C-alpha cells in the first residue's frame, strides 16, 4: 500500500498562486519534473514508479474539497509531457479556482489565447461548456476546463474543474 506524502491544507487562493508559479516556470519537458513541481509549489510530490514517469500529489482545500496534480505520459516509460490539476469541490462550497482570474493571470504572464476568443458570456453564470479554453506561450499550452455545473460559482463567476499543462517536445 502506497502512503501519500503529507500535503498541507490550502486556501483556494494559495493553490491558485502555487499553480500559477509552477505554470510560469515551465518552458520545456524538464520543467514538468517532480523536483520543479516541489520547488515551485512547495508541495511534496509522490513518485509512484521506479522509472519516475508516474508521479503527482493529492491535497485538500480549506472548506472547498480536494485537488490532485498528476503527471501524464503518452507512452509507457516515456517522460511526462503533461500535468493535470483536477479539482473536486465540496457540494455548495463555491469555486476552488475561478476561470476569469486564472485566465487574466495567464494573459499577464505572456500566454495568448489559442483559437477563437472566448465568448463574453463565459463569466456569466448562465453560460455552460465543458470544452477547454487554450492559452499558448512558446512550447507550453495551458487548457482551462470550466466546470460543467456553474451553480457552484458565486457572484457570476465561472469555476474551473481542471487545468492541463502540455509541453510540446
Coordinates of N, CA and C in Angstrom, one line a residue:
X1 N 0.8 -1.2 0.0 CA 0.0 0.0 0.0 C 0.9 1.2 0.0
X2 N 0.6 2.1 -0.9 CA 1.3 3.4 -1.0 C 0.8 4.4 -0.1
X3 N 1.6 5.1 0.7 CA 1.1 6.2 1.5 C 1.4 7.5 0.8
X4 N 0.4 8.4 0.9 CA 0.5 9.7 0.3 C 1.3 10.6 1.2
X5 N 2.3 11.3 0.6 CA 3.0 12.3 1.4 C 2.1 13.4 2.0
X6 N 2.4 13.9 3.1 CA 1.6 14.9 3.7 C 1.7 16.2 2.9
X7 N 0.5 16.7 2.5 CA 0.4 17.9 1.8 C -0.4 18.9 2.7
X8 N 0.0 20.1 2.9 CA -0.7 21.0 3.7 C -2.1 21.3 3.2
X9 N -3.0 21.6 4.1 CA -4.3 22.1 3.8 C -4.2 23.5 3.3
X10 N -4.7 23.8 2.1 CA -4.5 25.1 1.4 C -5.8 25.8 1.3
X11 N -5.7 27.1 1.3 CA -6.8 28.0 0.9 C -6.8 28.0 -0.6
X12 N -8.0 28.2 -1.3 CA -8.0 28.2 -2.7 C -7.1 29.2 -3.4
X13 N -7.0 30.4 -2.8 CA -6.1 31.4 -3.4 C -4.6 30.9 -3.3
X14 N -4.2 30.2 -2.2 CA -2.9 29.7 -2.1 C -2.6 28.6 -3.2
X15 N -3.5 27.7 -3.4 CA -3.4 26.7 -4.5 C -3.2 27.5 -5.9
X16 N -4.1 28.4 -6.1 CA -4.0 29.2 -7.4 C -2.7 29.8 -7.6
X17 N -2.1 30.5 -6.5 CA -0.8 31.2 -6.6 C 0.3 30.2 -6.9
X18 N 0.2 29.0 -6.2 CA 1.3 28.0 -6.4 C 1.2 27.4 -7.8
X19 N 0.0 27.2 -8.3 CA -0.1 26.6 -9.6 C 0.3 27.6 -10.7
X20 N 0.0 28.9 -10.5 CA 0.4 29.9 -11.5 C 1.9 30.1 -11.4
X21 N 2.6 29.9 -10.3 CA 4.0 30.0 -10.2 C 4.6 28.8 -11.0
X22 N 4.1 27.6 -10.8 CA 4.5 26.4 -11.5 C 4.4 26.6 -13.0
X23 N 3.2 27.1 -13.4 CA 3.0 27.3 -14.9 C 4.0 28.3 -15.4
X24 N 4.2 29.4 -14.7 CA 5.2 30.4 -15.2 C 6.6 29.9 -15.3
X25 N 6.9 28.8 -14.6 CA 8.3 28.3 -14.6 C 8.5 27.3 -15.7
X26 N 7.4 26.8 -16.4 CA 7.5 25.7 -17.4 C 7.9 26.3 -18.7
X27 N 9.0 25.9 -19.3 CA 9.5 26.3 -20.6 C 9.7 25.0 -21.5
X28 N 9.9 23.9 -20.8 CA 10.2 22.6 -21.6 C 9.8 21.4 -20.8
X29 N 10.0 20.2 -21.3 CA 9.7 19.0 -20.7 C 10.4 18.8 -19.3
X30 N 11.6 19.2 -19.2 CA 12.3 19.1 -17.9 C 11.6 19.8 -16.8
X31 N 10.9 20.8 -17.1 CA 10.2 21.6 -16.1 C 9.0 21.0 -15.5
X32 N 8.6 19.8 -16.1 CA 7.5 19.0 -15.6 C 7.9 18.0 -14.5
X33 N 9.2 18.1 -14.2 CA 9.8 17.1 -13.2 C 9.2 17.3 -11.8
X34 N 9.3 16.2 -11.0 CA 8.9 16.3 -9.6 C 9.6 17.3 -8.9
X35 N 10.9 17.4 -9.2 CA 11.8 18.4 -8.5 C 11.3 19.9 -8.7
X36 N 10.9 20.2 -10.0 CA 10.5 21.5 -10.3 C 9.1 21.8 -9.7
X37 N 8.2 20.7 -9.7 CA 6.9 20.9 -9.1 C 7.1 21.2 -7.6
X38 N 8.0 20.5 -6.9 CA 8.2 20.8 -5.5 C 8.8 22.1 -5.3
X39 N 9.8 22.5 -6.1 CA 10.5 23.8 -6.0 C 9.5 25.0 -6.2
X40 N 8.6 24.9 -7.1 CA 7.7 26.0 -7.5 C 6.5 26.0 -6.6
X41 N 6.0 24.9 -6.1 CA 4.8 24.9 -5.3 C 5.0 24.7 -3.8
X42 N 6.2 24.2 -3.4 CA 6.4 23.9 -2.0 C 5.6 22.7 -1.5
X43 N 5.1 21.9 -2.4 CA 4.3 20.7 -2.1 C 5.1 19.5 -2.4
X44 N 5.0 18.4 -1.6 CA 5.7 17.2 -1.8 C 5.0 16.3 -2.8
X45 N 5.8 15.9 -3.8 CA 5.3 15.0 -4.9 C 5.6 13.6 -4.5
X46 N 4.6 12.7 -4.8 CA 4.7 11.3 -4.6 C 5.2 10.7 -5.9
X47 N 6.3 10.0 -5.9 CA 6.7 9.3 -7.1 C 6.2 7.8 -7.0
X48 N 5.4 7.4 -8.0 CA 4.7 6.1 -8.0 C 5.3 5.1 -8.9
X49 N 6.4 5.3 -9.6 CA 7.0 4.3 -10.4 C 8.5 4.4 -10.3
X50 N 9.2 3.3 -10.5 CA 10.7 3.3 -10.4 C 11.3 4.1 -11.5
X51 N 10.7 4.2 -12.7 CA 11.3 4.9 -13.8 C 10.9 6.4 -13.7
X52 N 10.2 6.8 -12.7 CA 9.9 8.2 -12.4 C 9.1 8.9 -13.5
X53 N 8.2 8.1 -14.1 CA 7.2 8.6 -15.1 C 5.8 8.8 -14.5
X54 N 5.6 8.2 -13.4 CA 4.2 8.3 -12.7 C 4.4 9.0 -11.4
X55 N 3.9 10.2 -11.3 CA 4.0 11.0 -10.1 C 3.0 12.0 -10.0
X56 N 2.8 12.5 -8.8 CA 1.8 13.6 -8.5 C 1.6 13.8 -7.1
X57 N 0.5 14.5 -6.7 CA 0.2 14.8 -5.4 C -1.3 15.0 -5.2
X58 N -1.8 14.8 -4.0 CA -3.2 15.0 -3.6 C -3.3 15.8 -2.4
X59 N -4.2 16.7 -2.4 CA -4.4 17.6 -1.2 C -5.8 18.0 -1.0
X60 N -6.0 18.8 0.1 CA -7.3 19.3 0.4 C -7.3 20.8 0.4
X61 N -8.4 21.4 0.0 CA -8.6 22.8 0.1 C -9.5 23.2 1.3
X62 N -9.2 24.2 2.0 CA -9.9 24.6 3.2 C -11.4 24.9 2.8
X63 N -12.3 24.1 3.3 CA -13.7 24.2 3.0 C -14.2 24.2 1.6
X64 N -13.3 23.6 0.7 CA -13.7 23.7 -0.7 C -13.5 22.3 -1.4
X65 N -13.0 21.3 -0.8 CA -12.9 20.0 -1.4 C -11.4 19.6 -1.6
X66 N -11.2 18.7 -2.6 CA -9.9 18.1 -2.8 C -9.3 18.6 -4.2
X67 N -8.0 18.4 -4.3 CA -7.3 18.6 -5.6 C -6.3 17.5 -5.8
X68 N -5.9 17.3 -7.1 CA -4.8 16.4 -7.4 C -4.1 17.0 -8.5
X69 N -2.8 16.7 -8.6 CA -1.9 17.1 -9.7 C -1.2 15.8 -10.1
X70 N -1.4 15.5 -11.4 CA -0.8 14.2 -11.9 C 0.0 14.5 -13.1
X71 N 1.1 13.8 -13.2 CA 1.9 13.8 -14.5 C 1.3 12.8 -15.4
X72 N 1.3 13.1 -16.7 CA 0.7 12.2 -17.7 C 1.8 12.0 -18.8
X73 N 2.0 10.7 -19.0 CA 2.9 10.2 -20.1 C 2.0 9.7 -21.2
X74 N 2.4 9.9 -22.4 CA 1.7 9.4 -23.6 C 2.0 8.0 -24.0
X75 N 3.2 7.5 -23.5 CA 3.6 6.1 -23.8 C 4.3 5.6 -22.5
X76 N 4.1 4.3 -22.3 CA 4.7 3.7 -21.1 C 6.3 4.0 -21.1
X77 N 6.8 4.4 -19.9 CA 8.2 4.6 -19.8 C 8.7 5.9 -20.3
X78 N 7.8 6.7 -21.0 CA 8.2 8.0 -21.5 C 8.0 9.1 -20.5
X79 N 8.9 10.0 -20.5 CA 8.8 11.2 -19.5 C 7.4 11.9 -19.8
X80 N 6.8 12.3 -18.7 CA 5.5 13.0 -18.9 C 5.6 14.3 -19.8
X81 N 4.6 14.6 -20.5 CA 4.5 15.7 -21.4 C 3.4 16.6 -21.0
X82 N 2.7 16.2 -19.9 CA 1.5 17.0 -19.4 C 1.3 16.8 -17.9
X83 N 0.8 17.9 -17.3 CA 0.4 17.9 -15.9 C -1.1 18.2 -15.9
X84 N -1.9 17.5 -15.1 CA -3.3 17.7 -14.9 C -3.6 18.1 -13.5
X85 N -4.2 19.3 -13.3 CA -4.7 19.6 -12.0 C -6.2 19.4 -12.0
X86 N -6.7 18.6 -11.1 CA -8.1 18.3 -11.1 C -8.6 18.8 -9.7
X87 N -9.8 19.4 -9.8 CA -10.4 20.0 -8.6 C -11.7 19.2 -8.3
X88 N -11.9 18.8 -7.1 CA -13.2 18.1 -6.7 C -13.8 18.9 -5.6
X89 N -14.6 19.9 -6.0 CA -15.2 20.7 -4.9 C -16.2 20.0 -4.1
X90 N -16.4 20.5 -2.8 CA -17.4 20.1 -2.0 C -18.7 20.7 -2.5
X91 N -19.8 20.0 -2.3 CA -21.1 20.5 -2.8 C -21.4 21.8 -2.1
X92 N -21.8 22.8 -2.8 CA -22.2 24.1 -2.3 C -21.1 24.9 -1.7
X93 N -19.8 24.5 -2.0 CA -18.7 25.2 -1.4 C -18.2 26.4 -2.2
X94 N -18.7 26.6 -3.4 CA -18.2 27.7 -4.3 C -17.0 27.3 -5.0
X95 N -16.4 28.2 -5.7 CA -15.2 28.0 -6.6 C -14.0 27.7 -5.8
X96 N -13.2 26.7 -6.2 CA -11.9 26.5 -5.7 C -10.9 27.4 -6.5
X97 N -11.0 27.3 -7.8 CA -10.3 28.3 -8.7 C -11.3 28.8 -9.7
X98 N -11.2 30.1 -10.0 CA -12.1 30.8 -10.9 C -11.5 31.0 -12.2
X99 N -12.3 30.8 -13.3 CA -11.9 31.0 -14.7 C -11.3 32.4 -15.0
X100 N -12.1 33.4 -14.7 CA -11.6 34.8 -15.1 C -10.3 35.2 -14.5
X101 N -10.1 34.9 -13.2 CA -8.9 35.3 -12.5 C -7.7 34.5 -13.1
X102 N -7.9 33.2 -13.3 CA -6.9 32.3 -13.9 C -6.5 32.8 -15.3
X103 N -7.5 33.0 -16.1 CA -7.3 33.5 -17.5 C -6.5 34.8 -17.5
X104 N -6.9 35.7 -16.6 CA -6.2 37.0 -16.6 C -4.8 36.9 -16.2
X105 N -4.5 36.0 -15.2 CA -3.1 35.7 -14.7 C -2.3 35.1 -15.9
X106 N -2.8 34.2 -16.6 CA -2.1 33.6 -17.8 C -1.8 34.7 -18.8
X107 N -2.8 35.5 -19.1 CA -2.5 36.5 -20.1 C -1.4 37.5 -19.6
X108 N -1.5 37.8 -18.4 CA -0.4 38.7 -17.8 C 1.0 38.1 -17.8
X109 N 1.0 36.8 -17.8 CA 2.3 36.0 -17.8 C 2.8 35.8 -19.2
X110 N 2.1 36.3 -20.2 CA 2.6 36.2 -21.6 C 2.0 35.1 -22.4
X111 N 1.0 34.5 -21.9 CA 0.2 33.5 -22.6 C -0.8 34.2 -23.5
X112 N -1.0 33.6 -24.7 CA -2.0 34.2 -25.6 C -3.1 33.2 -25.9
X113 N -4.3 33.7 -26.0 CA -5.5 32.8 -26.4 C -5.2 32.1 -27.7
X114 N -5.4 30.8 -27.7 CA -5.1 30.0 -28.9 C -6.5 29.5 -29.5
X115 N -6.8 29.9 -30.7 CA -8.1 29.6 -31.3 C -9.0 30.7 -31.1
X116 N -10.3 30.5 -31.3 CA -11.3 31.5 -31.2 C -11.3 32.1 -29.8
X117 N -11.6 33.4 -29.7 CA -11.7 34.0 -28.4 C -12.9 33.5 -27.6
X118 N -12.8 33.5 -26.4 CA -13.9 33.0 -25.5 C -15.1 34.0 -25.7
X119 N -16.3 33.5 -25.7 CA -17.5 34.4 -25.7 C -17.5 35.2 -24.5
X120 N -18.0 36.4 -24.6 CA -18.0 37.4 -23.5 C -18.8 36.8 -22.3
X121 N -19.8 35.9 -22.6 CA -20.7 35.4 -21.6 C -20.1 34.3 -20.7
X122 N -18.8 33.9 -20.9 CA -18.2 32.9 -20.1 C -18.3 33.2 -18.6
X123 N -18.1 34.4 -18.3 CA -18.2 34.8 -16.9 C -19.6 35.0 -16.4
X124 N -20.6 34.7 -17.3 CA -22.0 34.8 -16.9 C -22.4 33.4 -16.4
X125 N -23.0 33.3 -15.2 CA -23.4 32.0 -14.6 C -24.3 31.2 -15.5
X126 N -25.0 31.8 -16.5 CA -25.9 31.1 -17.4 C -25.2 30.4 -18.5
X127 N -23.9 30.7 -18.7 CA -23.1 30.1 -19.8 C -22.6 28.7 -19.4
X128 N -22.8 27.7 -20.3 CA -22.4 26.4 -20.0 C -21.5 25.8 -21.1
X129 N -20.3 25.2 -20.7 CA -19.5 24.5 -21.6 C -18.6 23.6 -20.8
X130 N -18.1 22.5 -21.4 CA -17.1 21.7 -20.8 C -15.9 21.6 -21.7
X131 N -15.9 22.4 -22.8 CA -14.7 22.4 -23.7 C -13.7 23.3 -23.1
X132 N -12.4 22.9 -23.2 CA -11.3 23.8 -22.6 C -11.0 25.0 -23.4
X133 N -10.5 26.0 -22.8 CA -10.0 27.2 -23.4 C -8.5 27.1 -23.3
X134 N -7.9 27.3 -24.5 CA -6.4 27.1 -24.6 C -5.6 28.4 -24.7
X135 N -4.5 28.4 -24.0 CA -3.6 29.5 -23.9 C -2.2 29.0 -24.2
X136 N -1.4 29.7 -25.1 CA -0.1 29.3 -25.5 C 1.0 30.3 -25.2
X137 N 2.2 29.8 -24.8 CA 3.4 30.6 -24.7 C 4.5 29.7 -25.1
X138 N 5.1 30.0 -26.3 CA 6.2 29.2 -26.8 C 5.7 27.7 -27.0
X139 N 6.4 26.8 -26.3 CA 6.0 25.3 -26.4 C 5.0 24.9 -25.4
X140 N 4.5 25.8 -24.6 CA 3.7 25.5 -23.4 C 2.2 25.9 -23.7
X141 N 1.3 24.9 -23.6 CA -0.1 25.1 -23.7 C -0.8 24.9 -22.4
X142 N -1.6 25.8 -22.0 CA -2.4 25.6 -20.7 C -3.9 25.6 -21.2
X143 N -4.6 24.6 -20.8 CA -6.0 24.4 -21.0 C -6.8 24.6 -19.7
X144 N -7.8 25.5 -19.8 CA -8.7 25.7 -18.6 C -10.0 25.1 -18.9
X145 N -10.4 24.2 -18.0 CA -11.7 23.5 -18.2 C -12.7 24.1 -17.2
X146 N -13.7 24.8 -17.8 CA -14.8 25.3 -16.9 C -15.6 24.2 -16.4
X147 N -16.1 24.3 -15.1 CA -16.9 23.3 -14.6 C -18.2 23.2 -15.4
X148 N -18.8 22.0 -15.6 CA -20.0 21.9 -16.3 C -21.2 22.3 -15.5
X149 N -21.1 22.3 -14.2 CA -22.1 22.8 -13.3 C -21.7 24.1 -12.7
X150 N -22.2 25.2 -13.3 CA -21.7 26.5 -12.9 C -22.5 27.0 -11.7
X151 N -23.4 26.2 -11.2 CA -24.1 26.6 -10.0 C -23.2 26.8 -8.8
X152 N -22.0 26.2 -8.8 CA -21.0 26.3 -7.8 C -20.4 27.7 -7.7
X153 N -20.5 28.4 -8.9 CA -19.9 29.8 -8.9 C -20.8 30.8 -8.1
X154 N -20.1 31.7 -7.6 CA -20.8 32.7 -6.8 C -20.6 34.1 -7.4
X155 N -21.6 34.9 -7.4 CA -21.4 36.3 -7.9 C -21.1 36.3 -9.4
X156 N -21.6 35.4 -10.1 CA -21.4 35.4 -11.6 C -20.1 34.8 -12.0
X157 N -19.3 34.2 -11.2 CA -18.0 33.6 -11.5 C -18.2 32.2 -12.1
X158 N -17.3 31.9 -13.0 CA -17.2 30.5 -13.6 C -16.1 29.8 -12.9
X159 N -16.4 28.6 -12.3 CA -15.4 27.8 -11.6 C -14.7 26.9 -12.6
X160 N -13.5 26.5 -12.3 CA -12.7 25.6 -13.0 C -12.8 24.2 -12.4
X161 N -12.7 23.1 -13.2 CA -12.6 21.8 -12.6 C -11.3 21.1 -13.0
X162 N -10.6 21.7 -14.0 CA -9.3 21.1 -14.4 C -8.5 22.1 -15.1
X163 N -7.2 22.0 -14.9 CA -6.2 22.7 -15.7 C -5.2 21.7 -16.2
X164 N -5.0 21.7 -17.5 CA -3.9 20.8 -18.1 C -2.8 21.7 -18.7
X165 N -1.6 21.3 -18.4 CA -0.4 22.0 -18.9 C 0.3 21.0 -19.8
X166 N 0.4 21.3 -21.1 CA 1.1 20.5 -22.1 C 2.4 21.2 -22.5
X167 N 3.4 20.3 -22.8 CA 4.6 20.9 -23.3 C 4.9 20.1 -24.6
X168 N 5.1 20.9 -25.7 CA 5.4 20.3 -27.0 C 6.9 20.0 -27.0
X169 N 7.2 18.8 -27.3 CA 8.7 18.4 -27.2 C 9.5 18.9 -28.4

